[in-house]
Amino acid sequence: MDIANRNKVFIDRDYLHSLLERKAPEQNEINNILNKSLELKGLNLEEVAALLCVEDKNQIQQIMNAAHKVKDEIYGKRLVLFAPIYTGNVCCNNCTYCSFRKDNHLIKRKILTMEEIEQETSALLKQGHKRVLLICGENNKNGTEYMCEAIRRTYGVRENNGRDYIRRINVELAPMEVEDFAMLHKEKIGTYVCFQETYDSELYKRFHPAGTPKADYAYRLTVMDRAQEGGINDVGIGALFGLGDYKFEVLGLMQHAKHLEDCYGCGPHTVSIPRLEPAIGAPDAEHVPQPVSDDDFKKLVAIIRIALPYTGMILSTRENSAMRNELINFGISQISAGSRTNPGAYAEEDGTGSQFELGDHREMEDVINSFIDAGYIPSFCTGCYRKGRVGEDFMDLAKPGLIKQYCLPNAIFTFQEYLNDFAHEDTKQRGMKLIKQMLEEYDQKQLIPKIESNLNEINKGQRDLYF
Ligand code: SAM
Ligand code: SF4
């Protein structure tokens, strides 16, 4: 492992820009790259740059077709669902694109009390959620100790006579020190998530005014190194699309993934691809500096999927339902559902400021129904993390395709629980039909008796069974 490069700035800005000065690749080069991608070993920076430069519609379709095959081969027809809990919208930073920026006086501010966090958790449990993302603005009133307490209280909430509880908490928080990560690790968080926003150090200065903690590009860029040192093996990276050139940002994500792989033996657990949405009191969200068109957005999702085949890809409710339904075919493996981005909004709509406008306002059951229609099993599975299959162990398991043996059955178990406990009769019937069809098509026939026995137990009232 490359210990010498830990905690160093690893983005080579000039080289990444130079890679994008090339002309579009010939068909032959595209064929070679796509054939390599179908071996599921990922792509290097130069190959990713070549695909990013493809503009021909037919050739883009070839990239999308390859992404569809890779997605299907590794993830099958399942989709992990989660919801964010915004614990506060007070922030000491002034990011020019975010409503939570400290100089924005147009929104009502709030930091949730522990009781309010419990109420938010209860409301999500009653919708059927099992995985949450705790997220907030940066502020010393909701620093690491507050978050540790918030995590304990969220895990502690019980509904439905103790049968329903949150099984995995991920956190999306401002960069911190190794000791803070060690504290979060003790509280058993799943993934630590933080987006670089833009990997271009020059542009970064423009959006993150000097004098705020977030203005320090290098401190943010090396946050995953500190997370690893603090014991957190599953980390989630991302870029905010719309600030800079989307092609550069994709290359930045690739270089970040390679840095983690080289230094820690394991790339990121997830990549997020938020697109800039309108936000009150945030000038760069009202006038997006470098908008990414829907077609370019689909292309970049497909390229990331084939370049990092084993990395989960997250799409939030920033995107509308049509885009979300389409992108699950080309790369997205995790999706938020029924989300609100203002603190306290699940338990009580009290008008606190939200972070940005949502593109998908549907309730969770409507989202689930649309995935059933598309032939996807909604999954609330938390099995790998609770069995210790994280970080490098997860990747070792995922790479030979073994993860399929766990993921589909676990997805089916959690979906059956959802259908029994939360769904309306019509959703239940349609969901059970989909489970039946999945099992008929499942190629690991030796596991079917064990899966059916677990499903029987679930139908008798047993919960939280997983491989
Ligand atoms: N405050 C922490 C931080 O900045 O890392 C935690 C999370 S912040 C609430 C979550 C993310 O929302 C930011 O990293 C940014 O990428 C994204 N975001 C901010 N403003 C946005 C907007 N107008 N549209 C879409 N995403 C936005
Ligand atoms: Fe604060 Fe994060 Fe919003 Fe920036 S993006 S203003 S750090 S909440």
PDB file of C-alpha atoms in Angstrom, residues 169-381:
ATOM      1  CA  ILE A 169     -26.864   5.106  10.117  1.00  0.00           C
ATOM      2  CA  ASN A 170     -24.596   6.817   7.607  1.00  0.00           C
ATOM      3  CA  VAL A 171     -23.445  10.380   8.247  1.00  0.00           C
ATOM      4  CA  GLU A 172     -22.722  13.295   5.952  1.00  0.00           C
ATOM      5  CA  LEU A 173     -20.759  15.847   7.951  1.00  0.00           C
ATOM      6  CA  ALA A 174     -18.148  18.525   7.471  1.00  0.00           C
ATOM      7  CA  PRO A 175     -14.504  17.345   7.520  1.00  0.00           C
ATOM      8  CA  MET A 176     -13.043  16.638  10.955  1.00  0.00           C
ATOM      9  CA  GLU A 177     -10.011  15.249  12.768  1.00  0.00           C
ATOM     10  CA  VAL A 178      -8.938  11.614  13.225  1.00  0.00           C
ATOM     11  CA  GLU A 179     -10.087  11.643  16.904  1.00  0.00           C
ATOM     12  CA  ASP A 180     -13.576  12.738  15.826  1.00  0.00           C
ATOM     13  CA  PHE A 181     -13.749   9.867  13.361  1.00  0.00           C
ATOM     14  CA  ALA A 182     -12.655   7.436  16.073  1.00  0.00           C
ATOM     15  CA  MET A 183     -15.584   8.701  18.197  1.00  0.00           C
ATOM     16  CA  LEU A 184     -18.056   8.215  15.319  1.00  0.00           C
ATOM     17  CA  HIS A 185     -16.606   4.773  14.647  1.00  0.00           C
ATOM     18  CA  LYS A 186     -17.350   3.734  18.243  1.00  0.00           C
ATOM     19  CA  GLU A 187     -20.985   4.683  17.717  1.00  0.00           C
ATOM     20  CA  LYS A 188     -21.119   2.192  14.825  1.00  0.00           C
ATOM     21  CA  ILE A 189     -21.765   4.440  11.869  1.00  0.00           C
ATOM     22  CA  GLY A 190     -21.910   2.833   8.455  1.00  0.00           C
ATOM     23  CA  THR A 191     -20.480   5.105   5.756  1.00  0.00           C
ATOM     24  CA  TYR A 192     -18.928   8.548   6.263  1.00  0.00           C
ATOM     25  CA  VAL A 193     -19.941  10.741   3.321  1.00  0.00           C
ATOM     26  CA  CYS A 194     -18.497  14.095   2.235  1.00  0.00           C
ATOM     27  CA  PHE A 195     -18.559  15.709  -1.215  1.00  0.00           C
ATOM     28  CA  GLN A 196     -15.585  17.653  -2.537  1.00  0.00           C
ATOM     29  CA  GLU A 197     -18.090  19.904  -4.389  1.00  0.00           C
ATOM     30  CA  THR A 198     -15.496  20.721  -7.090  1.00  0.00           C
ATOM     31  CA  TYR A 199     -12.135  18.996  -7.536  1.00  0.00           C
ATOM     32  CA  ASP A 200     -10.793  22.087  -9.332  1.00  0.00           C
ATOM     33  CA  SER A 201      -8.790  23.937  -6.651  1.00  0.00           C
ATOM     34  CA  GLU A 202      -9.062  27.300  -8.465  1.00  0.00           C
ATOM     35  CA  LEU A 203     -12.828  27.137  -8.901  1.00  0.00           C
ATOM     36  CA  TYR A 204     -13.191  25.866  -5.341  1.00  0.00           C
ATOM     37  CA  LYS A 205     -11.987  29.256  -4.035  1.00  0.00           C
ATOM     38  CA  ARG A 206     -14.775  31.052  -5.862  1.00  0.00           C
ATOM     39  CA  PHE A 207     -17.583  29.036  -4.229  1.00  0.00           C
ATOM     40  CA  HIS A 208     -16.130  28.780  -0.720  1.00  0.00           C
ATOM     41  CA  PRO A 209     -15.249  32.254   0.539  1.00  0.00           C
ATOM     42  CA  ALA A 210     -12.010  32.767   2.448  1.00  0.00           C
ATOM     43  CA  GLY A 211     -12.281  32.949   6.226  1.00  0.00           C
ATOM     44  CA  THR A 212     -14.688  29.988   6.522  1.00  0.00           C
ATOM     45  CA  PRO A 213     -13.502  26.489   7.534  1.00  0.00           C
ATOM     46  CA  LYS A 214     -14.709  25.088   4.222  1.00  0.00           C
ATOM     47  CA  ALA A 215     -12.403  27.428   2.256  1.00  0.00           C
ATOM     48  CA  ASP A 216      -9.549  24.964   2.906  1.00  0.00           C
ATOM     49  CA  TYR A 217      -9.576  22.790  -0.261  1.00  0.00           C
ATOM     50  CA  ALA A 218      -6.788  20.466   0.913  1.00  0.00           C
ATOM     51  CA  TYR A 219      -8.374  19.819   4.317  1.00  0.00           C
ATOM     52  CA  ARG A 220     -11.589  18.723   2.596  1.00  0.00           C
ATOM     53  CA  LEU A 221      -9.757  16.686  -0.056  1.00  0.00           C
ATOM     54  CA  THR A 222      -7.873  14.643   2.560  1.00  0.00           C
ATOM     55  CA  VAL A 223     -10.848  14.049   4.838  1.00  0.00           C
ATOM     56  CA  MET A 224     -11.248  10.412   3.761  1.00  0.00           C
ATOM     57  CA  ASP A 225      -7.639   9.742   4.746  1.00  0.00           C
ATOM     58  CA  ARG A 226      -8.434  10.936   8.278  1.00  0.00           C
ATOM     59  CA  ALA A 227     -11.654   8.897   8.287  1.00  0.00           C
ATOM     60  CA  GLN A 228      -9.658   5.750   7.415  1.00  0.00           C
ATOM     61  CA  GLU A 229      -7.132   6.531  10.118  1.00  0.00           C
ATOM     62  CA  GLY A 230      -9.995   6.954  12.603  1.00  0.00           C
ATOM     63  CA  GLY A 231     -11.207   3.425  11.752  1.00  0.00           C
ATOM     64  CA  ILE A 232     -13.937   4.149   9.221  1.00  0.00           C
ATOM     65  CA  ASN A 233     -13.479   1.831   6.254  1.00  0.00           C
ATOM     66  CA  ASP A 234     -16.587   2.701   4.270  1.00  0.00           C
ATOM     67  CA  VAL A 235     -16.350   6.196   2.848  1.00  0.00           C
ATOM     68  CA  GLY A 236     -18.545   7.959   0.284  1.00  0.00           C
ATOM     69  CA  ILE A 237     -17.207  10.603  -2.097  1.00  0.00           C
ATOM     70  CA  GLY A 238     -19.044  12.976  -4.444  1.00  0.00           C
ATOM     71  CA  ALA A 239     -18.922  16.121  -6.552  1.00  0.00           C
ATOM     72  CA  LEU A 240     -21.604  18.775  -6.887  1.00  0.00           C
ATOM     73  CA  PHE A 241     -22.355  18.846 -10.609  1.00  0.00           C
ATOM     74  CA  GLY A 242     -23.035  22.308 -12.038  1.00  0.00           C
ATOM     75  CA  LEU A 243     -20.192  24.219 -10.385  1.00  0.00           C
ATOM     76  CA  GLY A 244     -17.445  23.279 -12.850  1.00  0.00           C
ATOM     77  CA  ASP A 245     -16.874  21.276 -16.033  1.00  0.00           C
ATOM     78  CA  TYR A 246     -18.605  17.915 -15.478  1.00  0.00           C
ATOM     79  CA  LYS A 247     -15.857  16.067 -17.350  1.00  0.00           C
ATOM     80  CA  PHE A 248     -13.194  17.427 -15.007  1.00  0.00           C
ATOM     81  CA  GLU A 249     -15.287  16.475 -11.954  1.00  0.00           C
ATOM     82  CA  VAL A 250     -15.655  12.881 -13.164  1.00  0.00           C
ATOM     83  CA  LEU A 251     -11.868  12.660 -13.576  1.00  0.00           C
ATOM     84  CA  GLY A 252     -11.497  14.152 -10.069  1.00  0.00           C
ATOM     85  CA  LEU A 253     -13.747  11.409  -8.679  1.00  0.00           C
ATOM     86  CA  MET A 254     -11.629   8.798 -10.488  1.00  0.00           C
ATOM     87  CA  GLN A 255      -8.400  10.177  -9.068  1.00  0.00           C
ATOM     88  CA  HIS A 256      -9.950  10.234  -5.599  1.00  0.00           C
ATOM     89  CA  ALA A 257     -11.060   6.606  -5.940  1.00  0.00           C
ATOM     90  CA  LYS A 258      -7.579   5.584  -7.097  1.00  0.00           C
ATOM     91  CA  HIS A 259      -5.940   7.432  -4.203  1.00  0.00           C
ATOM     92  CA  LEU A 260      -8.111   5.499  -1.715  1.00  0.00           C
ATOM     93  CA  GLU A 261      -7.473   2.198  -3.481  1.00  0.00           C
ATOM     94  CA  ASP A 262      -3.695   2.789  -3.583  1.00  0.00           C
ATOM     95  CA  CYS A 263      -3.386   4.029   0.010  1.00  0.00           C
ATOM     96  CA  TYR A 264      -5.943   1.830   1.817  1.00  0.00           C
ATOM     97  CA  GLY A 265      -6.473  -1.169  -0.491  1.00  0.00           C
ATOM     98  CA  CYS A 266     -10.095  -0.244  -1.092  1.00  0.00           C
ATOM     99  CA  GLY A 267     -11.827   2.419  -3.162  1.00  0.00           C
ATOM    100  CA  PRO A 268     -14.847   4.426  -2.002  1.00  0.00           C
ATOM    101  CA  HIS A 269     -17.906   2.490  -0.844  1.00  0.00           C
ATOM    102  CA  THR A 270     -20.163   4.962  -2.652  1.00  0.00           C
ATOM    103  CA  VAL A 271     -20.028   7.801  -5.152  1.00  0.00           C
ATOM    104  CA  SER A 272     -22.731  10.495  -5.086  1.00  0.00           C
ATOM    105  CA  ILE A 273     -23.546  12.683  -8.052  1.00  0.00           C
ATOM    106  CA  PRO A 274     -25.692  15.571  -6.784  1.00  0.00           C
ATOM    107  CA  ARG A 275     -26.702  18.107  -9.417  1.00  0.00           C
ATOM    108  CA  LEU A 276     -27.091  21.725  -8.353  1.00  0.00           C
ATOM    109  CA  GLU A 277     -30.744  22.577  -7.581  1.00  0.00           C
ATOM    110  CA  PRO A 278     -32.379  25.977  -7.042  1.00  0.00           C
ATOM    111  CA  ALA A 279     -31.951  27.176  -3.448  1.00  0.00           C
ATOM    112  CA  ILE A 280     -33.320  30.285  -1.719  1.00  0.00           C
ATOM    113  CA  GLY A 281     -30.693  32.952  -0.977  1.00  0.00           C
ATOM    114  CA  ALA A 282     -27.918  31.072  -2.793  1.00  0.00           C
ATOM    115  CA  PRO A 283     -26.755  33.009  -5.894  1.00  0.00           C
ATOM    116  CA  ASP A 284     -24.872  30.160  -7.569  1.00  0.00           C
ATOM    117  CA  ALA A 285     -27.870  27.873  -7.254  1.00  0.00           C
ATOM    118  CA  GLU A 286     -30.166  30.443  -8.873  1.00  0.00           C
ATOM    119  CA  HIS A 287     -27.760  30.847 -11.817  1.00  0.00           C
ATOM    120  CA  VAL A 288     -25.941  27.531 -12.163  1.00  0.00           C
ATOM    121  CA  PRO A 289     -22.360  28.305 -13.287  1.00  0.00           C
ATOM    122  CA  GLN A 290     -21.906  25.305 -15.636  1.00  0.00           C
ATOM    123  CA  PRO A 291     -25.231  23.474 -15.979  1.00  0.00           C
ATOM    124  CA  VAL A 292     -25.091  19.766 -16.812  1.00  0.00           C
ATOM    125  CA  SER A 293     -27.744  18.785 -19.369  1.00  0.00           C
ATOM    126  CA  ASP A 294     -29.873  15.697 -18.800  1.00  0.00           C
ATOM    127  CA  ASP A 295     -28.075  13.888 -21.641  1.00  0.00           C
ATOM    128  CA  ASP A 296     -24.622  14.675 -20.256  1.00  0.00           C
ATOM    129  CA  PHE A 297     -25.802  13.644 -16.795  1.00  0.00           C
ATOM    130  CA  LYS A 298     -26.940  10.222 -18.075  1.00  0.00           C
ATOM    131  CA  LYS A 299     -23.650   9.793 -19.917  1.00  0.00           C
ATOM    132  CA  LEU A 300     -21.573  10.592 -16.836  1.00  0.00           C
ATOM    133  CA  VAL A 301     -23.572   8.160 -14.684  1.00  0.00           C
ATOM    134  CA  ALA A 302     -22.944   5.409 -17.241  1.00  0.00           C
ATOM    135  CA  ILE A 303     -19.214   6.201 -17.412  1.00  0.00           C
ATOM    136  CA  ILE A 304     -18.803   6.160 -13.619  1.00  0.00           C
ATOM    137  CA  ARG A 305     -20.663   2.841 -13.459  1.00  0.00           C
ATOM    138  CA  ILE A 306     -18.301   1.069 -15.847  1.00  0.00           C
ATOM    139  CA  ALA A 307     -15.180   2.808 -14.496  1.00  0.00           C
ATOM    140  CA  LEU A 308     -15.895   1.872 -10.829  1.00  0.00           C
ATOM    141  CA  PRO A 309     -18.052  -1.230 -11.223  1.00  0.00           C
ATOM    142  CA  TYR A 310     -18.115  -2.251  -7.538  1.00  0.00           C
ATOM    143  CA  THR A 311     -18.757   1.163  -6.046  1.00  0.00           C
ATOM    144  CA  GLY A 312     -22.343   1.928  -4.993  1.00  0.00           C
ATOM    145  CA  MET A 313     -23.815   4.941  -6.778  1.00  0.00           C
ATOM    146  CA  ILE A 314     -26.252   7.206  -4.950  1.00  0.00           C
ATOM    147  CA  LEU A 315     -28.949   9.406  -6.452  1.00  0.00           C
ATOM    148  CA  SER A 316     -31.005  11.696  -4.218  1.00  0.00           C
ATOM    149  CA  THR A 317     -34.434  13.286  -4.498  1.00  0.00           C
ATOM    150  CA  ARG A 318     -32.742  16.300  -6.108  1.00  0.00           C
ATOM    151  CA  GLU A 319     -33.561  14.506  -9.385  1.00  0.00           C
ATOM    152  CA  ASN A 320     -37.138  14.080 -10.629  1.00  0.00           C
ATOM    153  CA  SER A 321     -38.886  10.719 -10.797  1.00  0.00           C
ATOM    154  CA  ALA A 322     -38.399  10.248 -14.564  1.00  0.00           C
ATOM    155  CA  MET A 323     -34.623  10.750 -14.296  1.00  0.00           C
ATOM    156  CA  ARG A 324     -34.388   8.490 -11.235  1.00  0.00           C
ATOM    157  CA  ASN A 325     -36.388   5.719 -12.924  1.00  0.00           C
ATOM    158  CA  GLU A 326     -34.157   5.892 -15.976  1.00  0.00           C
ATOM    159  CA  LEU A 327     -30.812   6.024 -14.173  1.00  0.00           C
ATOM    160  CA  ILE A 328     -31.421   2.887 -12.120  1.00  0.00           C
ATOM    161  CA  ASN A 329     -30.882   1.012 -15.382  1.00  0.00           C
ATOM    162  CA  PHE A 330     -27.482   2.540 -16.051  1.00  0.00           C
ATOM    163  CA  GLY A 331     -25.718   2.685 -12.739  1.00  0.00           C
ATOM    164  CA  ILE A 332     -27.576   3.947  -9.700  1.00  0.00           C
ATOM    165  CA  SER A 333     -27.713   1.374  -6.877  1.00  0.00           C
ATOM    166  CA  GLN A 334     -28.948   3.490  -3.931  1.00  0.00           C
ATOM    167  CA  ILE A 335     -31.692   6.071  -3.861  1.00  0.00           C
ATOM    168  CA  SER A 336     -33.315   8.267  -1.206  1.00  0.00           C
ATOM    169  CA  ALA A 337     -37.094   8.192  -0.953  1.00  0.00           C
ATOM    170  CA  GLY A 338     -39.740  10.365   0.675  1.00  0.00           C
ATOM    171  CA  SER A 339     -36.976  12.845   1.653  1.00  0.00           C
ATOM    172  CA  ARG A 340     -37.233  16.291   3.232  1.00  0.00           C
ATOM    173  CA  THR A 341     -34.215  18.612   3.534  1.00  0.00           C
ATOM    174  CA  ASN A 342     -35.460  20.850   6.335  1.00  0.00           C
ATOM    175  CA  PRO A 343     -34.826  19.892   9.974  1.00  0.00           C
ATOM    176  CA  GLY A 344     -37.904  18.482  11.728  1.00  0.00           C
ATOM    177  CA  ALA A 345     -39.955  18.044   8.555  1.00  0.00           C
ATOM    178  CA  TYR A 346     -40.923  14.363   8.948  1.00  0.00           C
ATOM    179  CA  ALA A 347     -42.542  14.722  12.364  1.00  0.00           C
ATOM    180  CA  GLU A 348     -44.003  18.171  11.809  1.00  0.00           C
ATOM    181  CA  GLU A 349     -43.925  20.579   8.852  1.00  0.00           C
ATOM    182  CA  ASP A 350     -42.989  23.790  10.690  1.00  0.00           C
ATOM    183  CA  GLY A 351     -41.480  25.864   7.923  1.00  0.00           C
ATOM    184  CA  THR A 352     -37.769  25.663   8.803  1.00  0.00           C
ATOM    185  CA  GLY A 353     -35.525  26.381   5.827  1.00  0.00           C
ATOM    186  CA  SER A 354     -34.783  23.553   3.422  1.00  0.00           C
ATOM    187  CA  GLN A 355     -31.379  23.185   1.756  1.00  0.00           C
ATOM    188  CA  PHE A 356     -32.555  23.158  -1.854  1.00  0.00           C
ATOM    189  CA  GLU A 357     -35.667  22.356  -3.913  1.00  0.00           C
ATOM    190  CA  LEU A 358     -36.525  18.682  -4.328  1.00  0.00           C
ATOM    191  CA  GLY A 359     -37.101  17.175  -7.761  1.00  0.00           C
ATOM    192  CA  ASP A 360     -39.004  14.161  -6.440  1.00  0.00           C
ATOM    193  CA  HIS A 361     -41.721  14.908  -3.846  1.00  0.00           C
ATOM    194  CA  ARG A 362     -43.368  11.473  -3.853  1.00  0.00           C
ATOM    195  CA  GLU A 363     -44.062   9.530  -0.670  1.00  0.00           C
ATOM    196  CA  MET A 364     -42.038   6.384  -0.060  1.00  0.00           C
ATOM    197  CA  GLU A 365     -44.789   3.927  -1.122  1.00  0.00           C
ATOM    198  CA  ASP A 366     -45.233   5.711  -4.461  1.00  0.00           C
ATOM    199  CA  VAL A 367     -41.488   5.472  -5.080  1.00  0.00           C
ATOM    200  CA  ILE A 368     -41.590   1.779  -4.190  1.00  0.00           C
ATOM    201  CA  ASN A 369     -44.476   1.190  -6.580  1.00  0.00           C
ATOM    202  CA  SER A 370     -42.597   2.764  -9.445  1.00  0.00           C
ATOM    203  CA  PHE A 371     -39.603   0.477  -8.788  1.00  0.00           C
ATOM    204  CA  ILE A 372     -41.861  -2.574  -8.675  1.00  0.00           C
ATOM    205  CA  ASP A 373     -43.229  -1.490 -12.079  1.00  0.00           C
ATOM    206  CA  ALA A 374     -39.658  -1.301 -13.377  1.00  0.00           C
ATOM    207  CA  GLY A 375     -38.941  -4.827 -12.056  1.00  0.00           C
ATOM    208  CA  TYR A 376     -36.601  -3.698  -9.240  1.00  0.00           C
ATOM    209  CA  ILE A 377     -36.697  -5.044  -5.676  1.00  0.00           C
ATOM    210  CA  PRO A 378     -36.499  -2.153  -3.185  1.00  0.00           C
ATOM    211  CA  SER A 379     -33.980  -3.183  -0.533  1.00  0.00           C
ATOM    212  CA  PHE A 380     -33.542  -2.015   3.058  1.00  0.00           C
ATOM    213  CA  CYS A 381     -30.688  -4.459   3.571  1.00  0.00           C
TER     214      CYS A 381
END
